[in-house]
CSV table of C-alpha atoms and ligand atoms in Angstrom, one decimal:
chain,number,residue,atom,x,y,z
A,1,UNK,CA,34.4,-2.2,13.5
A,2,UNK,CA,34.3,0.7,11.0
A,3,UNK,CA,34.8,4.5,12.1
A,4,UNK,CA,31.5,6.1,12.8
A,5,UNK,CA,30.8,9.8,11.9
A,6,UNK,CA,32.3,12.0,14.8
A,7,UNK,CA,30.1,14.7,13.6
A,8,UNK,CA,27.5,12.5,15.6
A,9,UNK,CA,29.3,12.7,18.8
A,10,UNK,CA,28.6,16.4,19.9
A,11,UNK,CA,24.9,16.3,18.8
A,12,UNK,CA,22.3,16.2,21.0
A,13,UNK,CA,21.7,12.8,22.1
A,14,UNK,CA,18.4,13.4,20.1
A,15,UNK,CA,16.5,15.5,17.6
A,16,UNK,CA,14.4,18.4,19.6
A,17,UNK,CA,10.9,17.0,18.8
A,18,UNK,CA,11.9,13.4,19.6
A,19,UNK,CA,13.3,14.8,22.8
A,20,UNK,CA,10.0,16.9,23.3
A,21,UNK,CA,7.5,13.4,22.5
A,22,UNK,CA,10.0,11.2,24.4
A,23,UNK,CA,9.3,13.5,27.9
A,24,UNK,CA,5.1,13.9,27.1
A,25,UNK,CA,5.4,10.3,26.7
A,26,UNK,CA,6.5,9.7,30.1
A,27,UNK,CA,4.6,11.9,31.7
A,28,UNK,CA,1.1,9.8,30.0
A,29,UNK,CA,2.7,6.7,31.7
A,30,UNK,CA,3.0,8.0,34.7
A,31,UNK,CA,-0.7,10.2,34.7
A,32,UNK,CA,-2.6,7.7,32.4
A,33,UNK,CA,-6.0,9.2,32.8
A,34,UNK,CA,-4.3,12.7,31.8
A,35,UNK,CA,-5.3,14.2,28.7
A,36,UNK,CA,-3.0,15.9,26.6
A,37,UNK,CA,-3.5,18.6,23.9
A,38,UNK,CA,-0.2,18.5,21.8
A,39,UNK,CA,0.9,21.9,20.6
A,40,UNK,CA,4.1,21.1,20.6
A,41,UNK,CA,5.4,20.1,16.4
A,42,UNK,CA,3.9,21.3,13.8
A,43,UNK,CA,1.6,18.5,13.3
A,44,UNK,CA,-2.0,19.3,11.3
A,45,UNK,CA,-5.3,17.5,11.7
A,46,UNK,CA,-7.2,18.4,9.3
A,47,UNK,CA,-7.7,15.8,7.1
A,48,UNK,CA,-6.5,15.6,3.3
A,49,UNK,CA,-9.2,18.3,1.1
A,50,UNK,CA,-11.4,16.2,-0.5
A,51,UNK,CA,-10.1,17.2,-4.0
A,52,UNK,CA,-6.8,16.3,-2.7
A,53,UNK,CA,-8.1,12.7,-1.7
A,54,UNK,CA,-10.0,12.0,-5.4
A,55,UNK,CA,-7.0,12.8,-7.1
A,56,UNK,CA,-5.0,10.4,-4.9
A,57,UNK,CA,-7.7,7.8,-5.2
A,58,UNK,CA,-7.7,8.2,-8.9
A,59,UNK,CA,-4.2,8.0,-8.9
A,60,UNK,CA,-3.6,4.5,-7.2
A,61,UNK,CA,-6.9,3.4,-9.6
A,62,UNK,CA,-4.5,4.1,-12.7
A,63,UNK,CA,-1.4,2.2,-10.9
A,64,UNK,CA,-3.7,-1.0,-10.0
A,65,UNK,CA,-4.5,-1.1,-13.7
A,66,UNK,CA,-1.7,-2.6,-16.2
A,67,UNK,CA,-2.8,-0.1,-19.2
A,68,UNK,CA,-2.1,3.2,-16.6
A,69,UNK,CA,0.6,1.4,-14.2
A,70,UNK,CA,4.2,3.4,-13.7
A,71,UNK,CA,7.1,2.7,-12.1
A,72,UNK,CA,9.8,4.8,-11.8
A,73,UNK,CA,9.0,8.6,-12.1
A,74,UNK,CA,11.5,11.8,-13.1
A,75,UNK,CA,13.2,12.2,-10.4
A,76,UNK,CA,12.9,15.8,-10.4
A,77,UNK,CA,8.9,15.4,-10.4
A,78,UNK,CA,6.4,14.9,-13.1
A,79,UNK,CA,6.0,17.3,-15.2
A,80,UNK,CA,2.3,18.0,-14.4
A,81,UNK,CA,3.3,19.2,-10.8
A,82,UNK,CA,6.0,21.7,-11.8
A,83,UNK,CA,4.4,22.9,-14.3
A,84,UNK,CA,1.5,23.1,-11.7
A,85,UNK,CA,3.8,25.1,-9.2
A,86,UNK,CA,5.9,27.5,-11.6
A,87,UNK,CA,2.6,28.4,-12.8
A,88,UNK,CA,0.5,29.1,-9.8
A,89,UNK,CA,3.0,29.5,-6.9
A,90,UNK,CA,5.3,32.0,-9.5
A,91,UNK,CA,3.7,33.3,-12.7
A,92,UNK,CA,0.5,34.1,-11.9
A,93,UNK,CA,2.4,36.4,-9.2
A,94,UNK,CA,4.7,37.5,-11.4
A,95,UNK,CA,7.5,36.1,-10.6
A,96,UNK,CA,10.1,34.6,-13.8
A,97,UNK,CA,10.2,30.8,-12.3
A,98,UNK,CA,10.4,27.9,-14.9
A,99,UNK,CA,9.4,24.5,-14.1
A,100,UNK,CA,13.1,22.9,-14.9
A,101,UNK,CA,14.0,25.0,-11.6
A,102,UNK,CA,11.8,23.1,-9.8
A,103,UNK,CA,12.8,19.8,-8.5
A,104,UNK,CA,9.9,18.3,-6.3
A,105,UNK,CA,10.3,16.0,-2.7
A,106,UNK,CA,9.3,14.3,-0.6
A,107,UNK,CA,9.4,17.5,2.0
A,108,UNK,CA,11.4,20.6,3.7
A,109,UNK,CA,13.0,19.0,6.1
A,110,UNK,CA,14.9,16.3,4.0
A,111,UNK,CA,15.5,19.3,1.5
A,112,UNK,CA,17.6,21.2,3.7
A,113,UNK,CA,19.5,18.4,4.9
A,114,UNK,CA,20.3,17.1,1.7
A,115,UNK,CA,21.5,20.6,-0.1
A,116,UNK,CA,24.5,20.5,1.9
A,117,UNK,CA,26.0,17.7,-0.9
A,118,UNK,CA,25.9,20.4,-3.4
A,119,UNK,CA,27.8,22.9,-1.2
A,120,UNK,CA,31.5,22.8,-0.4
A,121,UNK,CA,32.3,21.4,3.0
A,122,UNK,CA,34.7,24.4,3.6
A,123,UNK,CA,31.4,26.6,3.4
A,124,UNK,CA,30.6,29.3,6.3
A,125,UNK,CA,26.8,28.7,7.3
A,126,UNK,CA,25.0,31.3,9.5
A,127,UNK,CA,21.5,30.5,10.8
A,128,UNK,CA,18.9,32.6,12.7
A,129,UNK,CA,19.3,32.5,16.5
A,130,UNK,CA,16.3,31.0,17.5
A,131,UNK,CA,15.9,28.6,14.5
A,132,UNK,CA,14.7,25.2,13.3
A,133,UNK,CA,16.9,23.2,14.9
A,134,UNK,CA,17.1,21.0,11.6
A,135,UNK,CA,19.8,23.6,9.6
A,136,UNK,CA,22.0,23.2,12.9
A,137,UNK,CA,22.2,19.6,13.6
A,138,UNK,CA,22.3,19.4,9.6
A,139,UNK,CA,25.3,21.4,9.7
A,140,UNK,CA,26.8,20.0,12.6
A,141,UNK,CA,26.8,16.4,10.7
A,142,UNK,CA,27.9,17.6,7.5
A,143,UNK,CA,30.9,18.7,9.6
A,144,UNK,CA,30.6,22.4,8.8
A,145,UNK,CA,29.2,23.4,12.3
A,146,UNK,CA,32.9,23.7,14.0
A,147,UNK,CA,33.1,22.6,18.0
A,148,UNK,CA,30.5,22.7,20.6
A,149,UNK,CA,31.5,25.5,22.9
A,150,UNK,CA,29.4,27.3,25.7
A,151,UNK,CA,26.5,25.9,23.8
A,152,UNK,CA,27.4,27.5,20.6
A,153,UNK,CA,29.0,25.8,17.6
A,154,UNK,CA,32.3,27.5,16.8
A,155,UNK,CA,32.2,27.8,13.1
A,156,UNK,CA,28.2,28.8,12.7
A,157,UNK,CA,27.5,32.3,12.6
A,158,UNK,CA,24.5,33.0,15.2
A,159,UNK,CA,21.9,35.9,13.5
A,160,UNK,CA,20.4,37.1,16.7
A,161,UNK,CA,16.7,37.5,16.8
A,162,UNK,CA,14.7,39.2,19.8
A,163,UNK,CA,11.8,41.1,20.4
A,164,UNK,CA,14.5,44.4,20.1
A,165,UNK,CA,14.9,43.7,16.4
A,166,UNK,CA,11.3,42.3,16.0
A,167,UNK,CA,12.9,39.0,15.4
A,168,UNK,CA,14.3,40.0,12.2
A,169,UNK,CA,18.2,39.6,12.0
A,170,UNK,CA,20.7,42.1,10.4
A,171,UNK,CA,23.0,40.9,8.0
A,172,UNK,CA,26.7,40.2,9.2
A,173,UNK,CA,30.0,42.1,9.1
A,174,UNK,CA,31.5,39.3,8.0
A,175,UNK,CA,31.0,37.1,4.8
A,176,UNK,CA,29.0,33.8,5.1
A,177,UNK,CA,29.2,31.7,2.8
A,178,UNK,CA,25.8,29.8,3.3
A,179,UNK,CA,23.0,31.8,5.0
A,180,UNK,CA,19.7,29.8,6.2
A,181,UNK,CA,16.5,32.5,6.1
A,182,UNK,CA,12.8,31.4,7.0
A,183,UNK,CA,9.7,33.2,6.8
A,184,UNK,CA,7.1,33.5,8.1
A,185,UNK,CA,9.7,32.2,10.7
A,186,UNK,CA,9.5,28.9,12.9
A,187,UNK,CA,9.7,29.1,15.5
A,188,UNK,CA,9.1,32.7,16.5
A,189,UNK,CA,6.1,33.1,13.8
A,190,UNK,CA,7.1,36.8,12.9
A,191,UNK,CA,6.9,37.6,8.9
A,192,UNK,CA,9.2,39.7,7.0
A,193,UNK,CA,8.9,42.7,4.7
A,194,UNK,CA,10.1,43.3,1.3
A,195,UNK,CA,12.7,46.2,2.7
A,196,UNK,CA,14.0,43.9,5.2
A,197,UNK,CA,14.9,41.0,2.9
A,198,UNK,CA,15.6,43.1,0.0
A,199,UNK,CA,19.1,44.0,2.5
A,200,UNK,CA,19.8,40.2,2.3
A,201,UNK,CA,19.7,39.5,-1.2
A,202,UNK,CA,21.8,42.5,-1.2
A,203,UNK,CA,24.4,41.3,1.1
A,204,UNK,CA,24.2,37.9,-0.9
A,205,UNK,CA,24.9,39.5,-4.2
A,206,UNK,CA,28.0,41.8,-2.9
A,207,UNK,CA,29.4,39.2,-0.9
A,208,UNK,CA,28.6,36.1,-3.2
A,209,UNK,CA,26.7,34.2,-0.6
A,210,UNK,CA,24.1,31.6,-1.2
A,211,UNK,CA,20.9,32.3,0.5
A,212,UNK,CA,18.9,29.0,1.4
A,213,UNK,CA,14.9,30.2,1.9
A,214,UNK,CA,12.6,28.0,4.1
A,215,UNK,CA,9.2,29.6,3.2
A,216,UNK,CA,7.1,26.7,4.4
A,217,UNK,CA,4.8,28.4,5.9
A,218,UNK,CA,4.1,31.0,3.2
A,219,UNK,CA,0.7,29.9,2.9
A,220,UNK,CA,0.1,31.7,5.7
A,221,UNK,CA,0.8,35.6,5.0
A,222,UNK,CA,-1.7,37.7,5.5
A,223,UNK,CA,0.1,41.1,6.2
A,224,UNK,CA,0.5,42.9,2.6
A,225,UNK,CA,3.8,43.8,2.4
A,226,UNK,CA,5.1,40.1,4.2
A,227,UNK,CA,7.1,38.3,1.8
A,228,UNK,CA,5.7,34.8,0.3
A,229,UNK,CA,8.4,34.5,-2.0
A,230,UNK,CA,12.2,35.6,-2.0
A,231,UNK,CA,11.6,35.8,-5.3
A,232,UNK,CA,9.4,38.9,-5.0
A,233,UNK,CA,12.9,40.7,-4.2
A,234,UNK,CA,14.9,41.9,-7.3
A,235,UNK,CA,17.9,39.4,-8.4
A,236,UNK,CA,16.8,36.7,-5.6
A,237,UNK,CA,17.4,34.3,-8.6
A,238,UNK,CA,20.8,34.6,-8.3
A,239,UNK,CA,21.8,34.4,-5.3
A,240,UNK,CA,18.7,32.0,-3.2
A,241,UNK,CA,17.3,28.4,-3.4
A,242,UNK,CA,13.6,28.7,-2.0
A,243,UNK,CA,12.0,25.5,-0.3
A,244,UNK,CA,8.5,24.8,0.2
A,245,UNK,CA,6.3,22.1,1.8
A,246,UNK,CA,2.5,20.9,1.3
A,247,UNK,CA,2.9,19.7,4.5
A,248,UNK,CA,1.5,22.6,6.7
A,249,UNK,CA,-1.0,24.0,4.1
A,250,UNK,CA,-2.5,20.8,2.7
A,251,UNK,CA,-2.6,18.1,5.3
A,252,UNK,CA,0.6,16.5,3.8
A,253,UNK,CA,2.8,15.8,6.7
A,254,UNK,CA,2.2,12.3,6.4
A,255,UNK,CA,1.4,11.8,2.8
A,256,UNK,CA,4.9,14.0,2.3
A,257,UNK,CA,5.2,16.3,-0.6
A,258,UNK,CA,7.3,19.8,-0.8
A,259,UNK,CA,9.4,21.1,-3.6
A,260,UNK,CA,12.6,23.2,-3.7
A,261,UNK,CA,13.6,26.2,-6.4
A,262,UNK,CA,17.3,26.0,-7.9
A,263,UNK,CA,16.6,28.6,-10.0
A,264,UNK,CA,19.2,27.7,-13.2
A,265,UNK,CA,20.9,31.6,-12.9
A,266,UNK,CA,22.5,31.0,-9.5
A,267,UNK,CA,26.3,29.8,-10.6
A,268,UNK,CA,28.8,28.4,-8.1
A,269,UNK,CA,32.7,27.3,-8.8
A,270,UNK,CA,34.8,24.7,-8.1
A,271,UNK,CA,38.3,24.7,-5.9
A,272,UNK,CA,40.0,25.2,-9.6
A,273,UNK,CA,38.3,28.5,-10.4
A,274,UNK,CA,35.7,26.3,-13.1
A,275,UNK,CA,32.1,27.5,-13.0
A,276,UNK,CA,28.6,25.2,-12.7
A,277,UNK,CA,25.3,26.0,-12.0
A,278,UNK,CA,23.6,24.6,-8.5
A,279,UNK,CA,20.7,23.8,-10.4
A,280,UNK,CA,22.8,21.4,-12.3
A,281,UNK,CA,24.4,20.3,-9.6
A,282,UNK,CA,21.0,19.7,-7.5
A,283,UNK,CA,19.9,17.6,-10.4
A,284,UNK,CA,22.8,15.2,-10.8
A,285,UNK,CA,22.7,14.8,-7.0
A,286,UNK,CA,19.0,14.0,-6.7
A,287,UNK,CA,19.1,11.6,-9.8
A,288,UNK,CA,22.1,9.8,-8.2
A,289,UNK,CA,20.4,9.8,-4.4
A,290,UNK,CA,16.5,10.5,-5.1
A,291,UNK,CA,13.9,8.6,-7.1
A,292,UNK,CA,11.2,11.0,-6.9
A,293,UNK,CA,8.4,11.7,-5.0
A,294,UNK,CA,5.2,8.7,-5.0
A,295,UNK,CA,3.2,9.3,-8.2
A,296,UNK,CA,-0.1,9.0,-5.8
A,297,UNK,CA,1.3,12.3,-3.5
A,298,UNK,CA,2.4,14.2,-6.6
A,299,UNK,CA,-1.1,13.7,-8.2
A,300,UNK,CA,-2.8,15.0,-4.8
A,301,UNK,CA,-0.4,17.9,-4.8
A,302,UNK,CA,-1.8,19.0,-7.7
A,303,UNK,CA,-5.2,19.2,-6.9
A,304,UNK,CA,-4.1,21.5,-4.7
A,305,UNK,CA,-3.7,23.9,-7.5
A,306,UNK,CA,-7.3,23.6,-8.9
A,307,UNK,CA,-9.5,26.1,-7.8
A,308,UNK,CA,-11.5,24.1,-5.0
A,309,UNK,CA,-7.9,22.9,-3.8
A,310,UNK,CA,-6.6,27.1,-3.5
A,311,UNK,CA,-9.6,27.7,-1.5
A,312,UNK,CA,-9.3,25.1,0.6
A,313,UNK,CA,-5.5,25.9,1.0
A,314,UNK,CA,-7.3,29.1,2.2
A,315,UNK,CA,-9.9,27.9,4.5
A,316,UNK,CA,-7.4,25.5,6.2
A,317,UNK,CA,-4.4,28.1,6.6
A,318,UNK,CA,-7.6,30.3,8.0
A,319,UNK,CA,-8.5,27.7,10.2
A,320,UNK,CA,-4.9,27.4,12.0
A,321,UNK,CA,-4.2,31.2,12.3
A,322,UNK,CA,-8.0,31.3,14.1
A,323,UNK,CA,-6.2,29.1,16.6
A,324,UNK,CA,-2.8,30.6,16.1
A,325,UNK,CA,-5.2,33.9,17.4
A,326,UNK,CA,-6.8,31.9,20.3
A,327,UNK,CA,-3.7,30.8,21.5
A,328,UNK,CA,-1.8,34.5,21.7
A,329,UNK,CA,-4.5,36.0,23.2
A,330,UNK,CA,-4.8,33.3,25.9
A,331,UNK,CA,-0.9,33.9,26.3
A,332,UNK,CA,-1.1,37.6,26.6
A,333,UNK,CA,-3.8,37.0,29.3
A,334,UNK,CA,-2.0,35.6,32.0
A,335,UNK,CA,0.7,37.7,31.5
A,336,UNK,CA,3.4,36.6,29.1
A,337,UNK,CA,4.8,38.3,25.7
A,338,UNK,CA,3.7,36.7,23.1
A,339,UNK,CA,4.6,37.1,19.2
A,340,UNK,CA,3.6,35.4,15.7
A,341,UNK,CA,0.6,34.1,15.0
A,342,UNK,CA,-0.3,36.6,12.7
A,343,UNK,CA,1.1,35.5,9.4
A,344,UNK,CA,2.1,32.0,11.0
A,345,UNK,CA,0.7,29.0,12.9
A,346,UNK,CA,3.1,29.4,15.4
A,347,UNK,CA,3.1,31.7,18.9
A,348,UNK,CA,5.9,32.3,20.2
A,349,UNK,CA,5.9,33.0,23.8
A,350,UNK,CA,7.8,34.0,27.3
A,351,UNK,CA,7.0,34.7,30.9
A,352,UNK,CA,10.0,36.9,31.3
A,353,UNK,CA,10.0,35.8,34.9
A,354,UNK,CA,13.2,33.8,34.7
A,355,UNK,CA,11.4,30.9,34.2
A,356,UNK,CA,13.5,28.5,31.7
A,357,UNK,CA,12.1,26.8,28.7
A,358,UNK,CA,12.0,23.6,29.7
A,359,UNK,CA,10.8,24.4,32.9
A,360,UNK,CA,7.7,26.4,31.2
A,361,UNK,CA,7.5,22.7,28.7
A,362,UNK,CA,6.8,21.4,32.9
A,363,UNK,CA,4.9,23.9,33.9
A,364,UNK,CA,2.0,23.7,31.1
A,365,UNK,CA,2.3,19.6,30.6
A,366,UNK,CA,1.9,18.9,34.4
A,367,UNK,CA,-0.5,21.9,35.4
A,368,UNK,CA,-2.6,22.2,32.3
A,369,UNK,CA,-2.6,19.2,30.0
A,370,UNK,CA,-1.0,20.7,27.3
A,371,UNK,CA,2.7,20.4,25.1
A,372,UNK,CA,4.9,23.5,24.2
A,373,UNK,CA,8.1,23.3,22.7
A,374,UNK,CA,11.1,24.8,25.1
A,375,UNK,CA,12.5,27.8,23.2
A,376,UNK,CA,15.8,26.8,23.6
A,377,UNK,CA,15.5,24.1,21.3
A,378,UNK,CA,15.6,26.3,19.1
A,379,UNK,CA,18.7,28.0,20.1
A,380,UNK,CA,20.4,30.1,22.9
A,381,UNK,CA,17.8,33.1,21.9
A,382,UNK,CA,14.6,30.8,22.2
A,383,UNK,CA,15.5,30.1,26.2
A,384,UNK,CA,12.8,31.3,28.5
A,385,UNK,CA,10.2,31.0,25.3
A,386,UNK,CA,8.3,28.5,24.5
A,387,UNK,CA,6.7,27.8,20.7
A,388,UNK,CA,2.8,26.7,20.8
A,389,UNK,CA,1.4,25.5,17.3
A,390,UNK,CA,-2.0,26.6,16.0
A,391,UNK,CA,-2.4,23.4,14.2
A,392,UNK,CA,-4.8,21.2,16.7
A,393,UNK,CA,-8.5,21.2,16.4
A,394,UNK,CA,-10.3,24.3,17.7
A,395,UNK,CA,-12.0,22.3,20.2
A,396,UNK,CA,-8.7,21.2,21.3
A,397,UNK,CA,-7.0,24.4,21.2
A,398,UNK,CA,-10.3,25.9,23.2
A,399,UNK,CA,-10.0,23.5,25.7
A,400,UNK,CA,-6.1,24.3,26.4
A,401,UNK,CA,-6.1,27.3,26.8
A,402,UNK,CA,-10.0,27.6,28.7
A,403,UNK,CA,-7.6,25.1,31.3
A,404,UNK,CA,-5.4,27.9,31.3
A,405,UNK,CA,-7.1,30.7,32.0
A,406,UNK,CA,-10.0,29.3,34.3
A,407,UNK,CA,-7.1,27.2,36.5
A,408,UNK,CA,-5.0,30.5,36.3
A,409,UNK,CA,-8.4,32.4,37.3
A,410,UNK,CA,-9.1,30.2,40.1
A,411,UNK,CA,-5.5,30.0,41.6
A,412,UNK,CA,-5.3,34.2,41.7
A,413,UNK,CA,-8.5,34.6,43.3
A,414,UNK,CA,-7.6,32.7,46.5
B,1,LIG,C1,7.9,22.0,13.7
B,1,LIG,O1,7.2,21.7,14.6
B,1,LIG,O2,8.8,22.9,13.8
B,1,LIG,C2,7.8,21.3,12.4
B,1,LIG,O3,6.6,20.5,12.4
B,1,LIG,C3,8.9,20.4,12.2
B,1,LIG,C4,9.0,19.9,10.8
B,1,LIG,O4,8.3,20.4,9.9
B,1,LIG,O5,9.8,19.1,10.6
């Protein structure tokens, strides 16, 4: 028998949304006739923009025809998708991105996972307290999360996050080596300002930290002054790796497209002193462990920057905050705190009764037909929260929480 991984043994026996679907599962085979409204992950339903779908369709037309067929892509993208992306996503809003820092995938979450190869091992990580769970267990297997102690991993640093500092964390005492950011945050939905991340890229420069920003969800900003881009802050370039996703704003959680900035300025060294650039480093891992992205996604990805994709990127992104709306107010209704939603499709919510998470996942799966995710999930911070997603229909999201309010309605006035 070969030696496993002991980075495995102290993990959760599973991934937070697995656990989530394995215990909605049961509960359907044990109430078959129930009807359940998942608002649990961050899954869309509306389908692919029709732009989106020609382009795709046109796509597999040229790989069914021997004159247009193609194998192997670049591995960092074709070149009509970052060109696509440093344009619209970072010129065109001023921002100095060229499309050699841009490395397209095949998503966030594989992304994240996989820019710990380019990182020492030895590396200090520090990650939002709540967070996606993803930059934890990520960390924990790359061996850089320490022990499990008091449900805490000994060698992450937590960044606290609470209504009392509007969920936004301040930077540490300390120096962190590796330091995981994302906004419009999951889960907790709550944007942040240019001030606020300015102080990080800050703290990153003086302390020669890397700053690794999830802005998945940027599609979603509507405040003004919320960040999109950590790029919008002055010498970001240096010092953060940005990673996107079509996923959320396109309908591409399936078809799976994202892409990830390594701008060419930010310079790392080796144990011997020597100097390299991550951006070089990102490309000789992904062309050693990556063989792009399907031609057929990368072609519907760009349609997404014609015009008719941007405004449908728009109208869908509009769509999910309606619900994102419908859901916070129904929340504030019967009585819990609820935050996000705003510039996110996420609501982020708690009784403040004492009430666990998990107990509050119970408590709206058995009594109402519908799936949260437990806060805690998401870290010690999230416990007594749960996260609901704004990304069902609006007739679903209407019915769940109408079965909230009128069942909550009904029970009071007896
Ligand atoms: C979530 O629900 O947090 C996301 O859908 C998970 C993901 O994007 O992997």
């Amino acid at each position: 028998m070969i030696l496993a991984n002991d980075n495995f043994q102290q993990l959760p026996v599973s991934y937070l949304f697995s656990e989530v679907g394995r215990r909605i599962a049961e509960f359907k085979s044990r109430n078959p006739e129930a009807e359940v409204i998942r608002m649990d992950i961050g899954d869309v339903t509306l389908p692919l923009f029709p732009s989106v779908a020609k382009a795709m369709r046109d796509a597999i037309g040229e790989l069914t025809d021997s004159a247009t067929f193609r194998g192997y892509g670049p591995e960092q993208g074709y070149p009509f998708l970052r060109d696509a992306i440093a344009l619209n996503d970072y010129r065109n809003r001023g921002i100095d991105i060229s499309p050699d820092d841009i490395f397209v995938s095949d998503g966030a979450k594989s992304d994240i996972g996989n820019l710990g190869d380019i990182y020492s091992k030895e590396c200090t990580v520090a990650v939002m307290n709540p967070s996606y769970p993803v930059y934890v267990d990520d960390s924990v297997i790359d061996g850089r999360a320490g022990d499990l102690v008091d449900g805490k991993w000994s060698r992450l640093h937590y960044l606290g996050c609470g209504p009392e500092n509007k969920f936004l964390p301040s930077v540490p005492d300390e120096k962190v080596d590796i330091i995981f950011l994302c906004f419009p945050n999951n889960p907790t939905g709550e944007a942040i300002g240019r001030d606020d991340l300015q102080k990080w890229v800050e703290y990153a420069r003086s302390n020669g930290s890397l700053i690794v920003f999830d802005s998945a969800y940027e599609a979603f900003v509507r405040t003004p002054d919320a960040v999109r881009s950590i790029y919008e802050i002055p010498g970001a370039s240096e010092v953060a790796i940005e990673i996107r996703s079509f996923s959320k704003t396109a309908g591409f959680t399936g078809v799976r497209c994202g892409y990830t900035v390594v701008p060419k300025s930010i310079m790392a060294h080796y144990s011997d002193g020597s100097v390299v650039s991550l951006n070089a480093l990102w490309n000789r891992r992904q062309t050693t462990k990556f063989n792009g992205c399907s031609y057929v996604s990368q072609k519907g990805a760009a349609a997404i920057y014609t015009p008719g994709g941007q405004h449908d990127v728009k109208a869908a992104t509009d769509y999910y905050l309606g619900n994102a709306k419908i859901i916070k107010a129904a929340f504030e209704e019967i009585g819990f705190k609820a935050f996000g939603g705003q510039d996110s499709p996420y609501v982020w919510a708690s009784a403040g009764d004492g009430r666990d998470s998990w107990e509050l996942f119970g408590y709206f799966l058995h009594e109402f037909g519908f799936s949260t995710t437990p806060g805690s999930g998401f870290g010690s911070n999230g416990e007594g929260y749960v996260r609901m997603t704004g990304f069902n229909s609006r007739e679903n999201t209407e019915k769940a929480m109408s079965r909230l309010i009128e069942k909550l309605k009904t029970h009071n006035s007896k």
